[in-house]
Amino acid sequence: MPAPRLKRSWLGDPRLRAVLFQLLIVAGVLACGWILVGNTLDNLARRSIATGFGFLARPASFAIGETIIPYSAADSYGRALLVGVLNTLKVTAIAILGATLLGALIGVARLSGNWLVAKLAAIYVELVRNVPLLLQLFLWYAVITESLPGPRQAIQPLPGVFLSNRGLMLPGLSDHPVWPAVGLALLVALLAVVALRRRARRRLAATGEAVAVLGPAAALILGLPFAVWLGFGAPLAFTLPALQGFNFRGGVAFSPELASLLLGLVIYTASYIAEIVRGGILAVGSGQIEAGLALGLSRSQVLRLIVLPQALRVIVPPLASEYHKLTKNTSLAVAIGYPDVVSVLNTMVNQTGQ
């Protein structure tokens, strides 16, 4: 006779048991969350602390030293937060542009055949990378505020450019409707260049015939904004900084805090971007460089036509990470008094408790 089959408990089924355990874990997490949320709301109610975002409509009652948009202490907390965000975006955009250009230059210089240039670039990278960014910000702030002369003895390297312990003063664009129109024309020109380049690539893939893009692209980028500027009567609407009292008025002003922050971010981030650029270039096989030279291309043509297009595939991913890190590093602006979004948020939290 066959052996009697033992009745199997439903707990012996591994699939049912796994589902049961997952349900128990989810229930435990929800119960803990319910207890924490209930305790938090009860404690807030006992201390008369309101939740939500209604406080953003109340008057901020604090001033912000540097603003892109008009702002006063009578404006709301929401507008103050917007000012902080715009200040952070302004610093980030300028620093990314400067760090990318300087980092690419230093990275290429490290691969130079000139011994002195390569060693100076290496010293720059090794020195800057090993000094904390916060210390560099303090250094640049001290150099600008303590070493530079006052506004009346300001250094003037170029006409209309003044450098003093009050910051950097540059000529600026005045409020005139021509400049938004010129900016829009430049954007349209860039979009047209992108479309022209895609069309040229499709034609090259379909027929094998190369179409020159550089000339038409330069004509669009330079010619369309210039035509719009001429269409408005070619106004030269600039404002120059001028000394009035104890400081300069007019033009574009970079305060000591903003100038120190930009110098620190650009110089520090450029040292990392330089290594990214150098690594991307070294990732391209030396045989391709030798083949380009054997075809009669100059070293600059080999770099521009062979090395960089392939190196960019290696450079772009870590470069995006550096941009992300630079954006986070702007929070150190609070240490030297620049009103970025972190500084504004800290003031809001201290005043409202929200």
mmCIF file of N, CA and C in Angstrom, residues 102-112 121 125 270 273-275 277-278 281:
data_model
loop_
_atom_site.group_PDB
_atom_site.id
_atom_site.type_symbol
_atom_site.label_atom_id
_atom_site.label_comp_id
_atom_site.label_asym_id
_atom_site.label_seq_id
_atom_site.Cartn_x
_atom_site.Cartn_y
_atom_site.Cartn_z
ATOM 1 N N LEU A 102 37.458 77.141 -18.170
ATOM 2 C CA LEU A 102 38.762 77.042 -17.518
ATOM 3 C C LEU A 102 39.191 75.586 -17.363
ATOM 4 N N GLY A 103 38.266 74.708 -16.996
ATOM 5 C CA GLY A 103 38.615 73.305 -16.834
ATOM 6 C C GLY A 103 39.051 72.655 -18.132
ATOM 7 N N ALA A 104 38.347 72.970 -19.235
ATOM 8 C CA ALA A 104 38.758 72.412 -20.534
ATOM 9 C C ALA A 104 40.148 72.908 -20.920
ATOM 10 N N LEU A 105 40.429 74.177 -20.666
ATOM 11 C CA LEU A 105 41.754 74.728 -20.989
ATOM 12 C C LEU A 105 42.838 74.054 -20.160
ATOM 13 N N ILE A 106 42.609 73.884 -18.861
ATOM 14 C CA ILE A 106 43.616 73.259 -18.004
ATOM 15 C C ILE A 106 43.783 71.783 -18.365
ATOM 16 N N GLY A 107 42.669 71.098 -18.677
ATOM 17 C CA GLY A 107 42.766 69.691 -19.040
ATOM 18 C C GLY A 107 43.577 69.454 -20.298
ATOM 19 N N VAL A 108 43.379 70.304 -21.297
ATOM 20 C CA VAL A 108 44.176 70.191 -22.528
ATOM 21 C C VAL A 108 45.624 70.576 -22.259
ATOM 22 N N ALA A 109 45.828 71.574 -21.379
ATOM 23 C CA ALA A 109 47.195 72.006 -21.071
ATOM 24 C C ALA A 109 47.993 70.896 -20.386
ATOM 25 N N ARG A 110 47.323 70.058 -19.585
ATOM 26 C CA ARG A 110 48.035 68.960 -18.928
ATOM 27 C C ARG A 110 48.566 67.942 -19.919
ATOM 28 N N LEU A 111 48.002 67.896 -21.118
ATOM 29 C CA LEU A 111 48.457 66.969 -22.154
ATOM 30 C C LEU A 111 49.389 67.645 -23.153
ATOM 31 N N SER A 112 49.756 68.883 -22.876
ATOM 32 C CA SER A 112 50.600 69.625 -23.807
ATOM 33 C C SER A 112 51.999 69.008 -23.878
ATOM 34 N N ALA A 121 49.946 73.230 -15.213
ATOM 35 C CA ALA A 121 48.568 72.747 -15.148
ATOM 36 C C ALA A 121 48.418 71.663 -14.088
ATOM 37 N N VAL A 125 46.013 71.753 -10.664
ATOM 38 C CA VAL A 125 45.008 70.729 -10.336
ATOM 39 C C VAL A 125 45.273 70.135 -8.960
ATOM 40 N N ALA A 270 36.822 73.857 -11.709
ATOM 41 C CA ALA A 270 37.628 73.696 -12.919
ATOM 42 C C ALA A 270 38.728 72.662 -12.734
ATOM 43 N N ILE A 273 37.009 69.394 -13.437
ATOM 44 C CA ILE A 273 36.652 69.285 -14.851
ATOM 45 C C ILE A 273 37.899 69.055 -15.693
ATOM 46 N N ALA A 274 39.021 69.638 -15.293
ATOM 47 C CA ALA A 274 40.271 69.435 -16.037
ATOM 48 C C ALA A 274 40.659 67.960 -16.074
ATOM 49 N N GLU A 275 40.511 67.280 -14.939
ATOM 50 C CA GLU A 275 40.829 65.846 -14.916
ATOM 51 C C GLU A 275 39.836 65.034 -15.733
ATOM 52 N N VAL A 277 38.297 66.117 -18.445
ATOM 53 C CA VAL A 277 38.664 66.362 -19.843
ATOM 54 C C VAL A 277 39.916 65.579 -20.211
ATOM 55 N N ARG A 278 40.904 65.594 -19.334
ATOM 56 C CA ARG A 278 42.144 64.851 -19.617
ATOM 57 C C ARG A 278 41.874 63.354 -19.744
ATOM 58 N N ILE A 281 40.143 62.582 -23.089
ATOM 59 C CA ILE A 281 41.052 62.634 -24.240
ATOM 60 C C ILE A 281 41.966 61.411 -24.255
#
